[in-house]
Tab-separated table of C-alpha atoms in Angstrom:
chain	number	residue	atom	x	y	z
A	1	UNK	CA	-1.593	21.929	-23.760
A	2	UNK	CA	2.022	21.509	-24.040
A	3	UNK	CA	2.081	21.912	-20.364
A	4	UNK	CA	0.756	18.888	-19.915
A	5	UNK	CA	1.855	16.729	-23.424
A	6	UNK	CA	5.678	17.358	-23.274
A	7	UNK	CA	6.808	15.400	-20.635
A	8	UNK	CA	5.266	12.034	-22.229
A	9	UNK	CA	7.062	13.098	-25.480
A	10	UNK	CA	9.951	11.217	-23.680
A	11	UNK	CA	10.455	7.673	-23.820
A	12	UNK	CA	11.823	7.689	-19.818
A	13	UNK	CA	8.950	9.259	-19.369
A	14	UNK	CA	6.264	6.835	-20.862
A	15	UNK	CA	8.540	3.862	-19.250
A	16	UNK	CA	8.033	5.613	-15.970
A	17	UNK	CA	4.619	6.701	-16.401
A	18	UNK	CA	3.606	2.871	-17.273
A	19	UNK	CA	4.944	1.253	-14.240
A	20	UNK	CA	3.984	4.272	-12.095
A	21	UNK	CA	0.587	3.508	-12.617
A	22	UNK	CA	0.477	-0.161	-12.767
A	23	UNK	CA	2.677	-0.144	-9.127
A	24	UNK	CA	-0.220	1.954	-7.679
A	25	UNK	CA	-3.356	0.087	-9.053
A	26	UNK	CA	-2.008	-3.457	-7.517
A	27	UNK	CA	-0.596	-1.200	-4.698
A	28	UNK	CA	-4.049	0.221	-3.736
A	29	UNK	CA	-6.023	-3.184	-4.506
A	30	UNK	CA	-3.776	-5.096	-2.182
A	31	UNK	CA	-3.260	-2.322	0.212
A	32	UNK	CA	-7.365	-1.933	0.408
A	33	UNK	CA	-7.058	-5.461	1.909
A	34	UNK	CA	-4.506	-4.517	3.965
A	35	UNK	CA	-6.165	-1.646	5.791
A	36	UNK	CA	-9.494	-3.427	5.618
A	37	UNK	CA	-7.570	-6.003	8.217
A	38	UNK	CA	-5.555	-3.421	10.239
A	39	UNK	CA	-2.232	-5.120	9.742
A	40	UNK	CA	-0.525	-1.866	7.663
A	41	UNK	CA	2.848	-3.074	9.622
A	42	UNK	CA	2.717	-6.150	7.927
A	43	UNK	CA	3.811	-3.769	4.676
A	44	UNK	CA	6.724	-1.956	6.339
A	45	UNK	CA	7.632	-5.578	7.481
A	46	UNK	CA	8.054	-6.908	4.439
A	47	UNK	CA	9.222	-3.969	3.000
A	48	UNK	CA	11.880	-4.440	5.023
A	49	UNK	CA	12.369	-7.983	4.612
A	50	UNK	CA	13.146	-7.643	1.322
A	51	UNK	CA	16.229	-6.028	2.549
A	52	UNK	CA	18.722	-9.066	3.090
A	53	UNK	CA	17.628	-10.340	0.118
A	54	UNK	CA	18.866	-8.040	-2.004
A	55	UNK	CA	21.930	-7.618	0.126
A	56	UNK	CA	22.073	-11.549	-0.256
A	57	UNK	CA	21.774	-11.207	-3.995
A	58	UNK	CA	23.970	-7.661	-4.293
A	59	UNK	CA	26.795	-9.687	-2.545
A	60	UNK	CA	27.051	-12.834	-4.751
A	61	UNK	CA	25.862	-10.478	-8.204
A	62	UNK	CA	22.284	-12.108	-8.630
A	63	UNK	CA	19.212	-10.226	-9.312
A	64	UNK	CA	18.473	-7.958	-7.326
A	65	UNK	CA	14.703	-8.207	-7.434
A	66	UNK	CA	14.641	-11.667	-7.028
A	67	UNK	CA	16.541	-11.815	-4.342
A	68	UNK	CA	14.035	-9.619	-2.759
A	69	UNK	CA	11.332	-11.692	-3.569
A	70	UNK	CA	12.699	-14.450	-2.505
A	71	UNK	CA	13.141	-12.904	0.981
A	72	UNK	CA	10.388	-11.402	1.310
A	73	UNK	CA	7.899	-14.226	0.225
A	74	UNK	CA	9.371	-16.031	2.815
A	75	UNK	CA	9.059	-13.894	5.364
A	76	UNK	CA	5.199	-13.514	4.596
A	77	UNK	CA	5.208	-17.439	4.879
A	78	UNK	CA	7.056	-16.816	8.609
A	79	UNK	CA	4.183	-14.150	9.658
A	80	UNK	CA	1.477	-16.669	8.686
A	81	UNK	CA	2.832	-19.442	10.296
A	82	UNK	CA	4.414	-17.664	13.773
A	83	UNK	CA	0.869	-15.674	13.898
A	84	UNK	CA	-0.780	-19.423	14.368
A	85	UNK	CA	0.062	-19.311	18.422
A	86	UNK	CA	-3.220	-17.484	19.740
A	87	UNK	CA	-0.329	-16.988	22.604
A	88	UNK	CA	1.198	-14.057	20.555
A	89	UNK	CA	-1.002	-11.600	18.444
A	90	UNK	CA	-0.293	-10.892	14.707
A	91	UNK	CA	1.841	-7.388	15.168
A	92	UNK	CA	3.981	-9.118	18.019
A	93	UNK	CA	4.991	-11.386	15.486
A	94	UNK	CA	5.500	-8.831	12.834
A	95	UNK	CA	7.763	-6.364	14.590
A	96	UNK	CA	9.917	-9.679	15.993
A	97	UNK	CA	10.200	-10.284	11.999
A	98	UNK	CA	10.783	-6.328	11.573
A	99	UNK	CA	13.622	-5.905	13.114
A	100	UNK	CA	15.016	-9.526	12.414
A	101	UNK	CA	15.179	-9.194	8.958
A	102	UNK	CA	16.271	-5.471	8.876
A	103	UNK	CA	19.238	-6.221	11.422
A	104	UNK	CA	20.043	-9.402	8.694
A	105	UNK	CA	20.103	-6.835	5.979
A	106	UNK	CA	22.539	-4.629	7.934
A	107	UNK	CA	24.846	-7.904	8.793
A	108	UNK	CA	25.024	-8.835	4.794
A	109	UNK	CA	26.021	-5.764	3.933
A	110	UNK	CA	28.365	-4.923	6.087
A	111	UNK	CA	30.686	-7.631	4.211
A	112	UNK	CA	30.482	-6.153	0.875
A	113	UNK	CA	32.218	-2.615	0.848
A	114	UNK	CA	31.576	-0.005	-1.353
A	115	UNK	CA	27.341	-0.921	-1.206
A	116	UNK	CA	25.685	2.240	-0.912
A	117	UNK	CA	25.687	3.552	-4.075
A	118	UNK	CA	24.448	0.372	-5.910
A	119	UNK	CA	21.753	0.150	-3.872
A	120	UNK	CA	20.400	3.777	-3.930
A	121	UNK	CA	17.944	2.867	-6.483
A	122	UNK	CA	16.617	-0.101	-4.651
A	123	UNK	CA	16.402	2.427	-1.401
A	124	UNK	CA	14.985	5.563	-2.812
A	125	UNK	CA	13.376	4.291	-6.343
A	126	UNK	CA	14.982	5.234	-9.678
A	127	UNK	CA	11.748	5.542	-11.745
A	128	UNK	CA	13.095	7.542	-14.810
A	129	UNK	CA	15.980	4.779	-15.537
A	130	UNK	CA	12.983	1.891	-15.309
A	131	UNK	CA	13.941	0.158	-18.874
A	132	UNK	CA	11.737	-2.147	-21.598
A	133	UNK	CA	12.222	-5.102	-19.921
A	134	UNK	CA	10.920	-3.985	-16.712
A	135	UNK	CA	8.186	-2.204	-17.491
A	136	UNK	CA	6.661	-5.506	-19.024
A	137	UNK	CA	7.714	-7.440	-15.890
A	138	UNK	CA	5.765	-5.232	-13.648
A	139	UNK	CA	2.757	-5.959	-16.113
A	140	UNK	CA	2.946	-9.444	-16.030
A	141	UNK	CA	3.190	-9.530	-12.571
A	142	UNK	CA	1.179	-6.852	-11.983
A	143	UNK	CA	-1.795	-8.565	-14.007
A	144	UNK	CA	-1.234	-11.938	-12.270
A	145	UNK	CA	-1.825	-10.321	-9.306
A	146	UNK	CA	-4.906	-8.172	-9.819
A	147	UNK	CA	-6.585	-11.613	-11.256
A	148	UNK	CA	-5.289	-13.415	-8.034
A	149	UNK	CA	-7.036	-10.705	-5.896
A	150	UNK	CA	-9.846	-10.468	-7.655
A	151	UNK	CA	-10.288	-14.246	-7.222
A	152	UNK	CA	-9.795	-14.321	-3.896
A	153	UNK	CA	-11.940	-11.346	-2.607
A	154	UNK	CA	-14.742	-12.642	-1.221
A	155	UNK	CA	-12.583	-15.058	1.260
A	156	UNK	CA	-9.976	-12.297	1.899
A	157	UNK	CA	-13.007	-9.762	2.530
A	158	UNK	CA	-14.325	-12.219	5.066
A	159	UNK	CA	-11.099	-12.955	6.743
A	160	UNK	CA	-10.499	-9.240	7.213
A	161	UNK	CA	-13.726	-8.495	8.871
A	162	UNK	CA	-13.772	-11.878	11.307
A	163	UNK	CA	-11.526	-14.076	11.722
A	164	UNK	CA	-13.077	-16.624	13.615
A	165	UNK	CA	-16.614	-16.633	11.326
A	166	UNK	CA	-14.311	-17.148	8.620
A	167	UNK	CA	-12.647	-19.946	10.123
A	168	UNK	CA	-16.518	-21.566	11.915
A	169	UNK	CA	-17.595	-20.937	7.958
A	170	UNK	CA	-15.156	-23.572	6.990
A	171	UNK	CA	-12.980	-20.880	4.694
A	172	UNK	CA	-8.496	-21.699	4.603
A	173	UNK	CA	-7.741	-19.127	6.923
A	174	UNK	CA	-4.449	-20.226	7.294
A	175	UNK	CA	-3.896	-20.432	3.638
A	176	UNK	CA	-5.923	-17.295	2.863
A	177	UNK	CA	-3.121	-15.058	5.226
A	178	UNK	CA	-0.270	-16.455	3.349
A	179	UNK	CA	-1.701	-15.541	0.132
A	180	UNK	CA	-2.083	-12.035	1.363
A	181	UNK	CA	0.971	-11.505	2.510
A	182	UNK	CA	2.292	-13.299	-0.228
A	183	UNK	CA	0.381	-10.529	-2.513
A	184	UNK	CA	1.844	-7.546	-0.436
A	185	UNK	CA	5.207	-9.001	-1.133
A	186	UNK	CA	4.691	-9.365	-4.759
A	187	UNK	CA	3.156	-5.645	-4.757
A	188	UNK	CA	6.447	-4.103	-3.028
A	189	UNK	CA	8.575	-5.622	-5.239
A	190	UNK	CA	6.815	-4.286	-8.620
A	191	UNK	CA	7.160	-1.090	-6.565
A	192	UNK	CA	10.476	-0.785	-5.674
A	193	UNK	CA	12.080	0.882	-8.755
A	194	UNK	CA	8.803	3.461	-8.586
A	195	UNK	CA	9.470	4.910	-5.224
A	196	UNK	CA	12.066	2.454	-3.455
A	197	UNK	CA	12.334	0.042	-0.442
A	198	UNK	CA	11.900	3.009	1.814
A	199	UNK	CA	8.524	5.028	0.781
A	200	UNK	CA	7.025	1.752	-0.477
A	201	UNK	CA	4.839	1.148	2.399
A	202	UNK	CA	2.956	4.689	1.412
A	203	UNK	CA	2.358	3.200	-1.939
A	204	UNK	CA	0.376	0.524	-0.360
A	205	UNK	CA	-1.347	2.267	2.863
A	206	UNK	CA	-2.003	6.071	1.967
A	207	UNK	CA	-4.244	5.282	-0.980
A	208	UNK	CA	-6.678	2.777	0.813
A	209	UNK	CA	-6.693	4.969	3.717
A	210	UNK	CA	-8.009	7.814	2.069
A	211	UNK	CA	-10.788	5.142	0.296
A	212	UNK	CA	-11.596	4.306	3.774
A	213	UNK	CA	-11.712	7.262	4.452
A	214	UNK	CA	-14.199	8.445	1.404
A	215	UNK	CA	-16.485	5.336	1.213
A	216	UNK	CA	-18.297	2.913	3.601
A	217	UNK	CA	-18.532	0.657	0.827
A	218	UNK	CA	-15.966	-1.808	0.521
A	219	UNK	CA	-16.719	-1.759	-3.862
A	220	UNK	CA	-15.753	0.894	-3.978
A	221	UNK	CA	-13.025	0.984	-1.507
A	222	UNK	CA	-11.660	-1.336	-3.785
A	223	UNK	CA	-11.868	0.845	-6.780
A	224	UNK	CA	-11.003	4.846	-5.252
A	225	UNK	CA	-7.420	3.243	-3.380
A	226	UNK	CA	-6.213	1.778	-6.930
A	227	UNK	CA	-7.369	5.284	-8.701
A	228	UNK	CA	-6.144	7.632	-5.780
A	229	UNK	CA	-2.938	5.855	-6.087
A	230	UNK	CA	-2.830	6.085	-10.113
A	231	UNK	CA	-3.673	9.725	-10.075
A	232	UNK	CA	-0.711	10.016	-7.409
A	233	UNK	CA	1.548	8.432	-9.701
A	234	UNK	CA	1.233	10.781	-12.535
A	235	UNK	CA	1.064	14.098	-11.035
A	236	UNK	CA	4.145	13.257	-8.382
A	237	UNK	CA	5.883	12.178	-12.336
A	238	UNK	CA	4.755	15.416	-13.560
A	239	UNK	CA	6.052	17.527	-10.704
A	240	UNK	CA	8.855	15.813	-11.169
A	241	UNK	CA	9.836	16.524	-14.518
A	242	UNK	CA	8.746	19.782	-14.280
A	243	UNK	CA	11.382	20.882	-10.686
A	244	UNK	CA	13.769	18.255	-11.388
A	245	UNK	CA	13.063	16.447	-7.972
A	246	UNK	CA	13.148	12.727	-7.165
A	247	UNK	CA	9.795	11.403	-8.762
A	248	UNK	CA	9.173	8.478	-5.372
A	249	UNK	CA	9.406	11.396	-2.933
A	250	UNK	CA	6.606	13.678	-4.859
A	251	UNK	CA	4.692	10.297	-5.772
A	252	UNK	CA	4.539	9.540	-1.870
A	253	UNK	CA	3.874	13.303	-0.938
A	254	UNK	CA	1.235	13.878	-3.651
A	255	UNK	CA	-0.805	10.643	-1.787
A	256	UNK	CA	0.211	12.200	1.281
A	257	UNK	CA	-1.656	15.337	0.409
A	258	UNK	CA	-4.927	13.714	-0.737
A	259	UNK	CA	-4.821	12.279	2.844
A	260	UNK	CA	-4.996	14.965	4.142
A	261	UNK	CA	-7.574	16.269	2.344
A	262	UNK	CA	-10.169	13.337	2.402
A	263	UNK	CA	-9.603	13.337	6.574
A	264	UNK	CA	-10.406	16.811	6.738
A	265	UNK	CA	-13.409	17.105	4.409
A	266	UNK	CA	-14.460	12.900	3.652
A	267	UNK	CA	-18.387	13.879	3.381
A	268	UNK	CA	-18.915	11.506	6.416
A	269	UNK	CA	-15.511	10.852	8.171
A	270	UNK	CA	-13.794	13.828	7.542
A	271	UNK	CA	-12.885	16.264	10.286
A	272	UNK	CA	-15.781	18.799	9.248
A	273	UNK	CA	-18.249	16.307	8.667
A	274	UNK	CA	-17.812	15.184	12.088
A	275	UNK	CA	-17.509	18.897	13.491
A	276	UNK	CA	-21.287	19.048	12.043
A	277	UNK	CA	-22.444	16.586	13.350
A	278	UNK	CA	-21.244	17.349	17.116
A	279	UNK	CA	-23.247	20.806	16.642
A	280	UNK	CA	-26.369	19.300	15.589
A	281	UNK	CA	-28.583	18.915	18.424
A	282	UNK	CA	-29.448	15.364	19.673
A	283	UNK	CA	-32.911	14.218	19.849
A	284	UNK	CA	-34.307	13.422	23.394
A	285	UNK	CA	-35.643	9.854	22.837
A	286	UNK	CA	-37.723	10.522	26.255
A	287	UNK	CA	-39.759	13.461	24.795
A	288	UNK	CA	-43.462	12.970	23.552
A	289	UNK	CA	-43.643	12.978	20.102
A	290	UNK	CA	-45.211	16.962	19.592
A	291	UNK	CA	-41.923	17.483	21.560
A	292	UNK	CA	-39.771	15.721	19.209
A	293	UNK	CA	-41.761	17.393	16.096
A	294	UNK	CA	-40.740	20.555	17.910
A	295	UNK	CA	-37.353	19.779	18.612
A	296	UNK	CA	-36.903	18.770	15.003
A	297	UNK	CA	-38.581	22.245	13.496
């Protein structure tokens, strides 16, 4: 038992264990509509276009976090707008914004030496020295967002299956991108100190894959990526305390791991469920039926 209590006898510990979860519920709610859609780049997009922003902010000593958001809320706003032209299609759009913002990030920081090491929590996450403050940011945010999803799931549902229903249907398309992107961006940032600008995009992804993975139902899609990621959270914090390793690397590996594990044995998807079902023998359609009684026995 003390195995398992000592680690939240720690106030670091309960800081980090708070915003750990929190970052992967909205993580896997968001990310569920994200993978529902097929646009997973759109996260490592805006990921990284919350790069400049900090460098923009690191440069002239704002926040750094605001900065980002900042950036990358208007970058989600570009996507939306740029993805309008039927000419170009959605991932053309986002890997022109990719690199754009990413080469930006690289141009602002070149002019302000001696970066690196104040940004190495903003790259690689710096869960255990989260403090008061921000562990009730993420939860406001992190609440305002959940309701804001949860409001808007039936239209974002119907965007991400068709498009062009949605939009004969009368629904905002339009509007109803820009508030999902605008969502991803607000996710990423409330998940940057938990695993950091670069593993953030398996925060959002991994856990709604594996749903997808697990479930045909979109329900509860929507409620295995936000757990998946949650359970994630605390055993990569565990393994962390436990082998003194960086707690966003094991978070992102843990997830890793249960992807692996719901595409090899998913009862239905998985790579043995679909191994069975090559071996089973097909049913001739043309038979009589005392031949297809037979063929069944």
């Amino acid at each position: 038992m003390e195995l398992l209590t000592e680690p939240w006898q720690h106030v670091f510990m309960q800081r980090a264990l708070l915003v750990a979860v929190m970052s992967g519920i909205v993580c896997g709610v968001v990310g569920s509509h994200v993978v529902l859609r097929g646009v997973a780049f759109i996260g490592d997009t805006i990921a990284h276009a919350v790069f400049p922003g900090v460098a923009i902010a690191f440069v002239f000593q704002a926040n750094l976090v605001l900065g980002g958001a900042v950036a990358g809320v208007l970058t989600a706003v570009l996507i939306g707008v740029f993805a309008q032209n039927r000419r170009l299609k959605e991932d053309t759009v986002i890997g022109v914004l990719f690199a754009a913002a990413f080469g930006l990030g690289i141009v602002v920081l070149s002019s302000a030496p001696g970066y690196s090491g104040s940004l190495e929590s903003f790259l690689f996450g710096q869960i255990l020295g989260i403090s008061d403050r921000d562990v009730v940011t993420v939860a406001i945010a992190g609440g305002a967002l959940l309701l804001i999803a949860l409001g808007l799931r039936k239209e974002l549902v119907a965007v991400g299956l068709d498009r062009e229903t949605a939009r004969a249907l009368g629904l905002p398309v339009f509007a109803l991108d820009l508030a999902l992107y605008t969502m991803v961006t607000i996710a990423i940032v409330i998940s940057l100190q938990a695993v950091g600008n670069i593993l953030v995009l398996a925060l959002l992804i991994t856990p709604a894959a594996c749903a997808r993975l697990l479930t045909d139902r979109l329900g509860a899609m929507m409620l295995l990526a936000p757990a998946i990621a949650a359970i994630s959270a605390v055993a990569g914090l565990y393994l962390s305390y436990w082998f003194n390793l960086a707690a966003g690397g094991l978070i992102v590996l843990v997830t890793t791991g249960i992807f692996l594990l719901s595409w090899g044995f998913a009862p239905r998807h998985g790579l043995l469920a679909r191994i069975r079902a090559r071996g089973r023998p097909r049913l001739d359609l043309a038979q009589p039926k005392e031949s297809q009684v037979t063929a069944r026995a």
